Amino acid sequence: MPAKDLDQIVNLCKRRGFVYPSAEIYGGFRSSYDYGPLGALMLRNVKDAWVRAMVQQRDDTVLIDAAILAPPAVWEASGHLANFTDPLVDCTACKQRFREDHLDDPNVCPGCGAKGAFTEARAFNLMFKTYAGPVEGSGAEVYLRPETAQGMFVNFGNVLQTSRKKPPFGIAQVGKSFRNEITPGNFIFRTREFEQMELEFFVPPAEGPQWYEYWCNERLNWYVGLGIPRDMLRLRAHDADELSHYSAGTSDVEFMFPWGWGELEGIAQRTDYDLTQHANHSGEKLDYFDQANNERYVPYVVEPAAGATRTMAAFLLAAYDEDEVGGELRTILRLHPRLAPFKVAVLPLSKKDTLTPLAKQIHRTIADRYMVDYDDTQSIGRRYRRQDEVGTPLCITVDFDSLEDNAVTIRDLDTTEQVRVPIASLMTELYQRLGF
Ligand code: ATP
C-alpha cells in the first residue's frame, strides 16, 4: 500500500535523514529543503537513472551541463521576461497571496473563506533576478535559470559542430532551476529551488508529431520501469487554453499524489520557437543543413521535461508500505534497487573483534561496486528494521559460523527470506539479485 498521506513520507524523510527543512536551526526557510545522507544518495540515483535511460542507453543523445546564471538577452529571446508569469491575487481580508489558476473557486479565499475579496490578478514573473559583479543596476543584471532548457538551445550550434549528431538527436541536461513560486508547498513537490531533468530532442519538422508520441510513451514507461504502479500514473493532454506560449501540444505525466493528480513531467512540442527566437535575437544561424536532401531547416523540438526532486517524492510515496513480520509492524520502502540509497547493508552479528575484520573486508569488496551501509549497533532485528525503512534491498549478516564455513547470510527485503551464500560467490549473487 503506498503512503496515504504526505506526512508519512515527510516524517520518514526527517527521521531517517532523507530530507530536512532548510536552515532548521534558524526556524526553517519555507519552501527550501536540504537532502541528508540518504536523500542525497537517492536523489543522485533518480538523476542517474534518468541519464542512464536518456543518454547512456541511446546513441542519439548527448549530455551537457550549462551555467545557472544567464544574462537578460537569453530570457528576452526565450520569452521568459515577458511570459514566464503566474497570475497573483491578494486576499484583501487576510492578506494572503494565491495563484489564481490554483484556486478551487476564484471568488473564495482558501485562507480565510472571504468571498469576493481578491484583488485583480497581476502577472508575477517567477524568475529570480540578481546582479553580477560589484555594481548593482542595469547592465549587471542576471537571472537564475527557471528551466534548464535554454542551455540546450543556446548551445545547439556548439553541440552540432562538436558531436557529429544530426537530427533526430537530443541534448540532455540535469541540474538546478529556480522559480519564485507564489505558493510553494506540499513538501518537495513545489519548491523555489529544485532540480530538473530535461531533454531537447531536435527533429525534422515533419517528424514532430511522431516523436512527440514516442516520447510520451517512453517517458511514462520510465516511471513504471522504476516501480511506480501503472494505476498511479496517467498521461494527460493539455487543453488549448493551458498551452505555454511556445507549445503546439503538451502532455503531462501525472502521479496520484495524496492530494490528487499532480504533474511529474511535461512533454511538449516546442516547434522551432526557441531556435528561431535565439537565432533572431543573437544574429547566429541556428539551423541544420541536410546534405542528403540538400536543404536547410530549423529543427522542431520535442521536450520531455521532468523534475528530479518532485519525482523523488513520487517514488517515495509509491514505495511506502507497512506490513507485519513476526507479529511486529514494520515500515518498509519498496524502492527499485536502482533508486535505493544503499543496495546492500553489511551487518556483523556481534561487535566482537573476531567478526569485525571479516565484515569490514566484505564491506570493502562490495563498496567497490555498490553503495553499501555498515551497521554493527543494536540487535540484528532492529538493524533489519532500519534497513527495511530506507529500502535497502539486501542485508548481509556475518556471523561466527562465517569464520568457519566462509559463507554469509543474505536477507531479501521484499520476502525477508534468508539464504546462506559462500563469500567467494557473493558478488555474483548480489549481481543476480539486484539485476545490475
Ligand atoms: P507546475 O504546473 O506544477 O508549476 P510547470 O508545468 O510549470 O509545473 P514545467 O515548466 O513543465 O513545470 O517544468 C517541468 C518539470 O519541472 C515539472 O513537471 C516538475 O516536475 C518540475 N518542476 C517545475 N516547477 C517545480 C517546482 N517549483 N518545484 C519542484 N519541481 C518543479
CSV table of C-alpha atoms and ligand atoms in Angstrom, one decimal:
chain,number,residue,atom,x,y,z
A,1,MET,CA,0.0,0.0,0.0
A,2,PRO,CA,1.5,3.3,-1.0
A,3,ALA,CA,1.5,6.2,1.5
A,4,LYS,CA,-1.9,7.6,2.1
A,5,ASP,CA,-0.8,10.9,3.4
A,6,LEU,CA,2.2,13.1,2.8
A,7,ASP,CA,3.1,13.2,6.5
A,8,GLN,CA,4.1,9.6,6.4
A,9,ILE,CA,6.8,10.4,4.0
A,10,VAL,CA,7.8,13.8,5.5
A,11,ASN,CA,8.3,12.1,8.9
A,12,LEU,CA,10.2,9.2,7.5
A,13,CYS,CA,12.4,11.6,5.5
A,14,LYS,CA,13.2,13.7,8.5
A,15,ARG,CA,13.7,10.7,10.9
A,16,ARG,CA,16.0,8.7,8.6
A,17,GLY,CA,18.0,11.6,7.0
A,18,PHE,CA,16.4,11.8,3.5
A,19,VAL,CA,15.2,15.4,3.6
A,20,TYR,CA,15.4,18.1,6.3
A,21,PRO,CA,13.8,21.5,6.3
A,22,SER,CA,16.4,24.0,5.2
A,23,ALA,CA,18.1,26.3,7.8
A,24,GLU,CA,16.1,24.4,10.5
A,25,ILE,CA,18.2,25.7,13.4
A,26,TYR,CA,17.0,29.2,12.4
A,27,GLY,CA,13.4,28.2,12.3
A,28,GLY,CA,13.5,26.9,8.7
A,29,PHE,CA,13.2,28.6,5.4
A,30,ARG,CA,9.9,27.9,3.8
A,31,SER,CA,10.0,26.1,0.6
A,32,SER,CA,13.7,25.1,0.8
A,33,TYR,CA,14.9,21.6,1.8
A,34,ASP,CA,18.2,20.0,2.4
A,35,TYR,CA,18.9,16.5,1.3
A,36,GLY,CA,20.5,14.4,4.0
A,37,PRO,CA,22.9,11.4,3.9
A,38,LEU,CA,20.2,9.1,2.4
A,39,GLY,CA,18.3,11.7,0.4
A,40,ALA,CA,21.4,12.9,-1.3
A,41,LEU,CA,22.1,9.3,-2.4
A,42,MET,CA,18.6,8.7,-3.6
A,43,LEU,CA,18.3,12.0,-5.5
A,44,ARG,CA,21.5,11.2,-7.2
A,45,ASN,CA,20.1,7.7,-8.1
A,46,VAL,CA,17.0,9.3,-9.6
A,47,LYS,CA,19.1,11.6,-11.8
A,48,ASP,CA,21.5,8.7,-12.7
A,49,ALA,CA,18.5,6.5,-13.7
A,50,TRP,CA,17.3,9.3,-15.9
A,51,VAL,CA,20.8,9.8,-17.5
A,52,ARG,CA,21.1,6.1,-18.0
A,53,ALA,CA,17.8,5.8,-19.9
A,54,MET,CA,18.0,9.1,-21.8
A,55,VAL,CA,21.7,9.2,-22.7
A,56,GLN,CA,23.7,6.1,-21.8
A,57,GLN,CA,21.3,3.6,-23.4
A,58,ARG,CA,20.8,5.6,-26.6
A,59,ASP,CA,23.0,6.6,-29.5
A,60,ASP,CA,21.1,9.7,-30.4
A,61,THR,CA,21.5,12.0,-27.4
A,62,VAL,CA,24.3,13.8,-25.6
A,63,LEU,CA,24.6,15.3,-22.1
A,64,ILE,CA,25.6,18.9,-21.3
A,65,ASP,CA,25.9,20.9,-18.1
A,66,ALA,CA,25.2,24.6,-18.7
A,67,ALA,CA,25.5,27.6,-16.4
A,68,ILE,CA,22.7,28.5,-14.0
A,69,LEU,CA,23.3,32.3,-14.3
A,70,ALA,CA,22.4,33.7,-17.7
A,71,PRO,CA,22.1,37.3,-19.0
A,72,PRO,CA,18.8,39.0,-19.8
A,73,ALA,CA,19.3,38.5,-23.5
A,74,VAL,CA,18.7,34.8,-23.2
A,75,TRP,CA,15.4,35.3,-21.3
A,76,GLU,CA,14.3,38.1,-23.6
A,77,ALA,CA,14.7,35.8,-26.6
A,78,SER,CA,13.1,32.8,-24.9
A,79,GLY,CA,10.1,34.8,-23.9
A,80,HIS,CA,10.6,34.3,-20.2
A,81,LEU,CA,10.9,38.0,-19.4
A,82,ALA,CA,7.5,38.7,-20.9
A,83,ASN,CA,5.7,35.5,-20.4
A,84,PHE,CA,7.0,33.4,-17.5
A,85,THR,CA,4.4,34.7,-15.1
A,86,ASP,CA,1.8,33.4,-12.8
A,87,PRO,CA,-1.5,35.2,-12.1
A,88,LEU,CA,-1.1,36.6,-8.5
A,89,VAL,CA,-4.1,37.6,-6.4
A,90,ASP,CA,-4.1,39.1,-2.9
A,91,CYS,CA,-7.0,38.5,-0.4
A,92,THR,CA,-7.8,41.9,0.9
A,93,ALA,CA,-9.3,40.3,4.1
A,94,CYS,CA,-6.5,38.1,5.3
A,95,LYS,CA,-3.6,39.5,3.1
A,96,GLN,CA,-2.6,36.1,1.9
A,97,ARG,CA,-1.4,35.6,-1.7
A,98,PHE,CA,-2.5,32.9,-4.1
A,99,ARG,CA,-2.1,31.7,-7.7
A,100,GLU,CA,-5.4,32.5,-9.3
A,101,ASP,CA,-5.2,29.4,-11.5
A,102,HIS,CA,-4.8,27.2,-8.5
A,103,LEU,CA,-8.0,28.4,-6.7
A,104,ASP,CA,-10.8,25.9,-6.4
A,105,ASP,CA,-13.3,28.8,-6.6
A,106,PRO,CA,-11.9,32.1,-8.0
A,107,ASN,CA,-14.2,34.1,-5.6
A,108,VAL,CA,-13.5,32.3,-2.3
A,109,CYS,CA,-10.3,32.8,-0.4
A,110,PRO,CA,-8.9,29.3,0.7
A,111,GLY,CA,-7.1,31.1,3.6
A,112,CYS,CA,-10.0,32.8,5.4
A,113,GLY,CA,-13.1,31.9,3.4
A,114,ALA,CA,-13.8,35.6,2.4
A,115,LYS,CA,-15.9,35.9,-0.7
A,116,GLY,CA,-15.1,38.4,-3.5
A,117,ALA,CA,-12.2,39.8,-1.5
A,118,PHE,CA,-9.5,39.2,-4.1
A,119,THR,CA,-7.6,41.9,-5.9
A,120,GLU,CA,-7.4,41.9,-9.7
A,121,ALA,CA,-4.9,39.3,-10.8
A,122,ARG,CA,-1.4,40.6,-11.5
A,123,ALA,CA,1.2,38.9,-13.7
A,124,PHE,CA,4.0,38.0,-11.4
A,125,ASN,CA,7.3,37.0,-13.1
A,126,LEU,CA,8.8,33.8,-11.5
A,127,MET,CA,12.4,34.4,-12.3
A,128,PHE,CA,14.9,35.3,-9.6
A,129,LYS,CA,17.0,38.3,-10.6
A,130,THR,CA,20.4,39.1,-9.2
A,131,TYR,CA,23.5,41.1,-10.1
A,132,ALA,CA,26.8,40.0,-11.4
A,133,GLY,CA,29.8,42.0,-10.2
A,134,PRO,CA,30.1,44.6,-7.5
A,135,VAL,CA,27.8,47.2,-9.1
A,136,GLU,CA,24.1,46.8,-8.8
A,137,GLY,CA,22.0,48.2,-11.7
A,138,SER,CA,21.1,47.5,-15.2
A,139,GLY,CA,23.9,46.1,-17.3
A,140,ALA,CA,24.9,43.8,-14.4
A,141,GLU,CA,21.5,42.0,-14.2
A,142,VAL,CA,21.5,38.3,-14.4
A,143,TYR,CA,18.8,35.7,-13.8
A,144,LEU,CA,18.9,32.3,-12.2
A,145,ARG,CA,17.6,29.9,-14.8
A,146,PRO,CA,13.9,28.9,-14.3
A,147,GLU,CA,14.4,25.8,-16.5
A,148,THR,CA,17.5,24.1,-17.9
A,149,ALA,CA,16.1,24.0,-21.4
A,150,GLN,CA,17.6,27.3,-22.6
A,151,GLY,CA,21.1,25.9,-22.0
A,152,MET,CA,20.4,23.4,-24.7
A,153,PHE,CA,19.0,25.9,-27.2
A,154,VAL,CA,21.9,28.4,-26.9
A,155,ASN,CA,24.4,25.6,-27.3
A,156,PHE,CA,22.6,24.0,-30.2
A,157,GLY,CA,25.3,25.2,-32.7
A,158,ASN,CA,28.2,24.2,-30.5
A,159,VAL,CA,26.8,20.7,-29.9
A,160,LEU,CA,26.0,20.3,-33.6
A,161,GLN,CA,29.6,21.2,-34.6
A,162,THR,CA,31.3,19.1,-31.9
A,163,SER,CA,29.2,15.9,-31.5
A,164,ARG,CA,28.7,14.6,-35.1
A,165,LYS,CA,25.0,14.3,-34.3
A,166,LYS,CA,22.3,15.2,-36.7
A,167,PRO,CA,18.5,15.4,-36.4
A,168,PRO,CA,16.8,13.5,-34.9
A,169,PHE,CA,19.1,13.9,-31.9
A,170,GLY,CA,18.7,15.2,-28.4
A,171,ILE,CA,20.6,17.3,-25.9
A,172,ALA,CA,20.0,16.3,-22.3
A,173,GLN,CA,20.7,18.2,-19.0
A,174,VAL,CA,20.2,17.6,-15.3
A,175,GLY,CA,20.5,20.4,-12.8
A,176,LYS,CA,19.1,23.1,-10.6
A,177,SER,CA,16.4,25.5,-11.6
A,178,PHE,CA,14.8,28.3,-9.6
A,179,ARG,CA,11.3,29.8,-9.6
A,180,ASN,CA,10.0,32.4,-7.3
A,181,GLU,CA,6.8,30.4,-6.8
A,182,ILE,CA,3.8,32.3,-5.3
A,183,THR,CA,2.7,29.3,-3.3
A,184,PRO,CA,5.4,26.7,-2.8
A,185,GLY,CA,4.3,23.7,-0.8
A,186,ASN,CA,3.5,20.0,-0.4
A,187,PHE,CA,7.0,19.2,0.8
A,188,ILE,CA,9.4,18.9,-2.1
A,189,PHE,CA,6.6,18.9,-4.7
A,190,ARG,CA,6.8,22.6,-5.2
A,191,THR,CA,9.9,24.5,-4.0
A,192,ARG,CA,11.6,27.6,-5.2
A,193,GLU,CA,14.9,25.8,-5.8
A,194,PHE,CA,14.6,22.4,-7.4
A,195,GLU,CA,16.2,20.0,-9.9
A,196,GLN,CA,15.1,19.2,-13.4
A,197,MET,CA,16.0,16.5,-15.9
A,198,GLU,CA,15.3,17.8,-19.4
A,199,LEU,CA,15.8,16.6,-23.0
A,200,GLU,CA,15.5,18.8,-26.0
A,201,PHE,CA,15.0,16.5,-29.0
A,202,PHE,CA,15.7,18.1,-32.4
A,203,VAL,CA,13.8,16.6,-35.3
A,204,PRO,CA,13.0,17.3,-38.9
A,205,PRO,CA,9.8,19.4,-38.8
A,206,ALA,CA,7.6,16.8,-40.4
A,207,GLU,CA,8.6,14.3,-37.8
A,208,GLY,CA,7.5,16.4,-34.8
A,209,PRO,CA,4.1,14.6,-34.1
A,210,GLN,CA,5.6,11.1,-34.3
A,211,TRP,CA,8.4,11.9,-31.9
A,212,TYR,CA,6.0,13.6,-29.5
A,213,GLU,CA,4.0,10.4,-29.3
A,214,TYR,CA,7.2,8.4,-29.0
A,215,TRP,CA,8.4,10.4,-26.1
A,216,CYS,CA,5.1,10.4,-24.3
A,217,ASN,CA,5.1,6.6,-24.2
A,218,GLU,CA,8.8,6.4,-23.5
A,219,ARG,CA,8.6,8.7,-20.5
A,220,LEU,CA,5.5,7.1,-19.0
A,221,ASN,CA,7.3,3.7,-19.2
A,222,TRP,CA,10.3,5.1,-17.4
A,223,TYR,CA,8.3,5.6,-14.2
A,224,VAL,CA,6.7,2.2,-14.5
A,225,GLY,CA,10.1,0.6,-15.0
A,226,LEU,CA,11.3,2.1,-11.8
A,227,GLY,CA,8.5,0.8,-9.8
A,228,ILE,CA,5.6,3.2,-9.8
A,229,PRO,CA,2.4,1.2,-10.2
A,230,ARG,CA,0.8,1.9,-13.6
A,231,ASP,CA,-2.5,2.9,-12.0
A,232,MET,CA,-0.9,5.7,-10.0
A,233,LEU,CA,0.2,7.3,-13.3
A,234,ARG,CA,-1.6,8.9,-16.2
A,235,LEU,CA,-0.8,10.9,-19.3
A,236,ARG,CA,-3.0,14.0,-19.6
A,237,ALA,CA,-3.0,16.1,-22.8
A,238,HIS,CA,-3.3,19.9,-22.2
A,239,ASP,CA,-6.4,21.8,-23.3
A,240,ALA,CA,-5.7,24.5,-25.9
A,241,ASP,CA,-6.0,27.3,-23.3
A,242,GLU,CA,-3.5,25.6,-21.0
A,243,LEU,CA,-0.7,25.5,-23.5
A,244,SER,CA,2.5,27.6,-23.0
A,245,HIS,CA,3.3,30.3,-25.4
A,246,TYR,CA,5.7,28.1,-27.3
A,247,SER,CA,3.8,24.9,-27.4
A,248,ALA,CA,1.9,23.2,-30.2
A,249,GLY,CA,0.8,20.4,-27.9
A,250,THR,CA,1.8,19.2,-24.4
A,251,SER,CA,1.0,16.1,-22.3
A,252,ASP,CA,1.8,15.7,-18.7
A,253,VAL,CA,2.8,12.6,-16.9
A,254,GLU,CA,0.8,12.8,-13.7
A,255,PHE,CA,1.1,10.9,-10.5
A,256,MET,CA,-1.6,10.2,-8.0
A,257,PHE,CA,-0.3,12.3,-5.0
A,258,PRO,CA,-2.2,12.0,-1.7
A,259,TRP,CA,-4.0,15.3,-2.6
A,260,GLY,CA,-4.9,14.3,-6.2
A,261,TRP,CA,-3.2,14.1,-9.6
A,262,GLY,CA,-0.1,16.2,-9.9
A,263,GLU,CA,2.4,16.7,-12.7
A,264,LEU,CA,5.7,14.9,-12.7
A,265,GLU,CA,6.8,15.8,-16.2
A,266,GLY,CA,5.6,17.8,-19.2
A,267,ILE,CA,6.3,16.6,-22.8
A,268,ALA,CA,5.9,19.5,-25.1
A,269,GLN,CA,6.1,20.1,-28.9
A,270,ARG,CA,8.1,23.4,-28.8
A,271,THR,CA,8.2,23.5,-32.6
A,272,ASP,CA,11.0,25.7,-33.9
A,273,TYR,CA,10.1,28.5,-31.5
A,274,ASP,CA,13.2,28.5,-29.4
A,275,LEU,CA,15.9,28.1,-32.1
A,276,THR,CA,14.2,30.8,-34.2
A,277,GLN,CA,13.9,33.2,-31.3
A,278,HIS,CA,17.6,32.7,-30.4
A,279,ALA,CA,18.7,33.0,-34.0
A,280,ASN,CA,16.8,36.2,-34.4
A,281,HIS,CA,18.0,37.8,-31.2
A,282,SER,CA,21.6,36.6,-31.4
A,283,GLY,CA,22.1,37.0,-35.1
A,284,GLU,CA,23.6,33.5,-35.2
A,285,LYS,CA,22.3,30.8,-37.6
A,286,LEU,CA,20.7,28.0,-35.5
A,287,ASP,CA,19.6,25.6,-38.2
A,288,TYR,CA,20.7,22.4,-39.9
A,289,PHE,CA,21.9,21.7,-43.4
A,290,ASP,CA,20.7,18.3,-44.5
A,291,GLN,CA,23.2,17.2,-47.1
A,292,ALA,CA,21.3,14.2,-48.3
A,293,ASN,CA,18.3,16.3,-49.3
A,294,ASN,CA,20.3,19.5,-50.0
A,295,GLU,CA,18.0,21.5,-47.7
A,296,ARG,CA,18.5,23.8,-44.7
A,297,TYR,CA,15.9,23.8,-42.0
A,298,VAL,CA,15.3,24.8,-38.4
A,299,PRO,CA,14.6,21.6,-36.4
A,300,TYR,CA,11.4,21.2,-34.4
A,301,VAL,CA,11.8,20.3,-30.8
A,302,VAL,CA,10.1,17.7,-28.6
A,303,GLU,CA,10.9,18.3,-25.0
A,304,PRO,CA,10.3,15.8,-22.1
A,305,ALA,CA,10.9,18.0,-19.0
A,306,ALA,CA,10.9,16.2,-15.6
A,307,GLY,CA,11.5,17.3,-12.1
A,308,ALA,CA,14.1,15.2,-10.2
A,309,THR,CA,13.1,16.4,-6.7
A,310,ARG,CA,9.4,16.2,-7.3
A,311,THR,CA,9.8,12.8,-8.9
A,312,MET,CA,11.8,11.6,-5.9
A,313,ALA,CA,8.7,12.5,-3.7
A,314,ALA,CA,6.6,10.3,-6.0
A,315,PHE,CA,9.0,7.4,-5.9
A,316,LEU,CA,9.0,7.6,-2.0
A,317,LEU,CA,5.2,7.8,-1.8
A,318,ALA,CA,4.7,4.9,-4.2
A,319,ALA,CA,7.3,2.8,-2.4
A,320,TYR,CA,6.0,3.3,1.2
A,321,ASP,CA,4.5,0.3,2.8
A,322,GLU,CA,3.7,-1.2,6.2
A,323,ASP,CA,3.4,-4.8,6.9
A,324,GLU,CA,3.8,-7.3,9.8
A,325,VAL,CA,6.8,-9.5,10.3
A,326,GLY,CA,6.7,-11.9,13.3
A,327,GLY,CA,3.8,-10.0,14.8
A,328,GLU,CA,5.6,-6.7,14.6
A,329,LEU,CA,4.6,-3.8,12.4
A,330,ARG,CA,7.3,-2.6,10.1
A,331,THR,CA,7.6,0.4,7.8
A,332,ILE,CA,9.2,-0.5,4.5
A,333,LEU,CA,10.3,1.3,1.4
A,334,ARG,CA,9.8,-1.0,-1.6
A,335,LEU,CA,12.2,1.1,-3.7
A,336,HIS,CA,13.5,-0.1,-7.0
A,337,PRO,CA,17.1,-1.2,-6.3
A,338,ARG,CA,18.5,1.4,-8.7
A,339,LEU,CA,16.8,4.1,-6.6
A,340,ALA,CA,17.5,2.7,-3.1
A,341,PRO,CA,20.2,4.8,-1.3
A,342,PHE,CA,22.1,1.6,-0.3
A,343,LYS,CA,21.9,-1.5,-2.3
A,344,VAL,CA,23.4,-3.7,0.4
A,345,ALA,CA,24.0,-3.5,4.2
A,346,VAL,CA,26.7,-5.5,5.9
A,347,LEU,CA,25.7,-6.4,9.4
A,348,PRO,CA,28.2,-8.3,11.6
A,349,LEU,CA,26.1,-10.3,14.1
A,350,SER,CA,28.2,-9.2,17.0
A,351,LYS,CA,30.5,-6.2,17.6
A,352,LYS,CA,33.2,-8.7,18.9
A,353,ASP,CA,36.6,-8.1,17.4
A,354,THR,CA,36.6,-11.6,16.0
A,355,LEU,CA,34.0,-10.7,13.4
A,356,THR,CA,35.0,-7.2,12.6
A,357,PRO,CA,37.9,-7.8,10.2
A,358,LEU,CA,35.9,-10.2,8.0
A,359,ALA,CA,32.8,-7.9,8.0
A,360,LYS,CA,35.0,-4.9,7.1
A,361,GLN,CA,36.7,-6.8,4.3
A,362,ILE,CA,33.3,-7.8,2.9
A,363,HIS,CA,32.2,-4.2,3.1
A,364,ARG,CA,35.2,-3.0,1.2
A,365,THR,CA,34.8,-5.6,-1.5
A,366,ILE,CA,31.1,-4.6,-2.1
A,367,ALA,CA,31.8,-0.9,-1.8
A,368,ASP,CA,33.9,-1.1,-4.9
A,369,ARG,CA,30.8,-1.7,-6.9
A,370,TYR,CA,27.8,-0.7,-4.8
A,371,MET,CA,26.8,1.9,-2.3
A,372,VAL,CA,26.8,-0.2,0.9
A,373,ASP,CA,26.0,0.5,4.5
A,374,TYR,CA,27.8,-0.9,7.5
A,375,ASP,CA,25.9,-1.3,10.8
A,376,ASP,CA,27.0,-3.1,13.9
A,377,THR,CA,24.9,-1.3,16.5
A,378,GLN,CA,21.9,-2.8,18.4
A,379,SER,CA,20.1,-6.1,17.8
A,380,ILE,CA,20.1,-7.7,14.4
A,381,GLY,CA,16.2,-7.4,14.3
A,382,ARG,CA,16.5,-3.6,14.9
A,383,ARG,CA,19.1,-3.4,12.2
A,384,TYR,CA,16.9,-5.2,9.7
A,385,ARG,CA,14.0,-2.8,10.5
A,386,ARG,CA,16.3,0.2,10.0
A,387,GLN,CA,17.4,-1.1,6.5
A,388,ASP,CA,13.7,-2.0,5.6
A,389,GLU,CA,12.7,1.5,6.4
A,390,VAL,CA,15.2,3.0,4.0
A,391,GLY,CA,14.6,0.5,1.2
A,392,THR,CA,17.9,-1.4,1.3
A,393,PRO,CA,17.2,-4.4,-0.9
A,394,LEU,CA,19.8,-6.8,0.6
A,395,CYS,CA,21.3,-7.3,4.0
A,396,ILE,CA,24.3,-9.5,4.6
A,397,THR,CA,24.9,-11.0,8.0
A,398,VAL,CA,28.3,-12.0,9.0
A,399,ASP,CA,28.2,-14.5,12.0
A,400,PHE,CA,30.5,-16.7,13.9
A,401,ASP,CA,29.9,-19.6,11.5
A,402,SER,CA,31.2,-17.4,8.7
A,403,LEU,CA,34.7,-17.7,10.2
A,404,GLU,CA,34.5,-21.5,9.8
A,405,ASP,CA,32.4,-22.0,6.6
A,406,ASN,CA,33.4,-18.9,4.7
A,407,ALA,CA,29.8,-18.1,4.0
A,408,VAL,CA,27.3,-15.3,4.9
A,409,THR,CA,23.5,-15.0,5.1
A,410,ILE,CA,21.8,-12.8,2.5
A,411,ARG,CA,18.3,-11.5,3.5
A,412,ASP,CA,15.9,-10.1,1.0
A,413,LEU,CA,13.9,-7.0,1.9
A,414,ASP,CA,10.8,-8.0,0.0
A,415,THR,CA,10.4,-11.6,1.1
A,416,THR,CA,12.5,-11.5,4.3
A,417,GLU,CA,13.8,-14.8,3.0
A,418,GLN,CA,17.4,-15.7,4.1
A,419,VAL,CA,19.9,-17.9,2.2
A,420,ARG,CA,23.4,-18.9,3.0
A,421,VAL,CA,25.9,-17.9,0.3
A,422,PRO,CA,29.7,-18.7,0.0
A,423,ILE,CA,31.7,-15.5,0.4
A,424,ALA,CA,33.6,-16.4,-2.8
A,425,SER,CA,30.4,-16.1,-4.9
A,426,LEU,CA,29.0,-13.1,-3.0
A,427,MET,CA,29.5,-10.5,-5.8
A,428,THR,CA,27.9,-12.8,-8.4
A,429,GLU,CA,25.0,-13.4,-6.1
A,430,LEU,CA,24.5,-9.7,-5.5
A,431,TYR,CA,24.6,-9.0,-9.2
A,432,GLN,CA,22.0,-11.6,-9.9
A,433,ARG,CA,19.7,-10.4,-7.1
A,434,LEU,CA,20.0,-6.7,-7.9
A,435,GLY,CA,19.9,-7.1,-11.6
A,436,PHE,CA,22.9,-4.8,-12.2
B,1,ATP,P1,3.6,23.4,-12.4
B,1,ATP,O1,2.4,23.5,-13.3
B,1,ATP,O2,3.5,22.3,-11.4
B,1,ATP,O3,4.0,24.7,-11.8
B,1,ATP,P2,5.2,23.5,-14.8
B,1,ATP,O4,4.2,23.0,-15.8
B,1,ATP,O5,5.4,25.0,-14.7
B,1,ATP,O6,4.8,22.9,-13.3
B,1,ATP,P3,7.5,22.7,-16.2
B,1,ATP,O7,7.9,24.1,-16.6
B,1,ATP,O8,6.8,21.9,-17.3
B,1,ATP,O9,6.5,22.7,-15.0
B,1,ATP,O10,8.7,22.0,-15.6
B,1,ATP,C1,9.0,20.7,-15.8
B,1,ATP,C2,9.0,19.9,-14.5
B,1,ATP,O11,9.9,20.5,-13.5
B,1,ATP,C3,7.7,19.7,-13.8
B,1,ATP,O12,6.9,18.7,-14.4
B,1,ATP,C4,8.1,19.4,-12.4
B,1,ATP,O13,8.4,18.1,-12.2
B,1,ATP,C5,9.4,20.2,-12.2
B,1,ATP,N1,9.1,21.5,-11.5
B,1,ATP,C6,8.6,22.6,-12.0
B,1,ATP,N2,8.4,23.6,-11.1
B,1,ATP,C7,8.8,23.0,-9.9
B,1,ATP,C8,8.9,23.4,-8.6
B,1,ATP,N3,8.6,24.7,-8.2
B,1,ATP,N4,9.3,22.6,-7.6
B,1,ATP,C9,9.7,21.3,-8.0
B,1,ATP,N5,9.6,20.8,-9.2
B,1,ATP,C10,9.2,21.7,-10.2
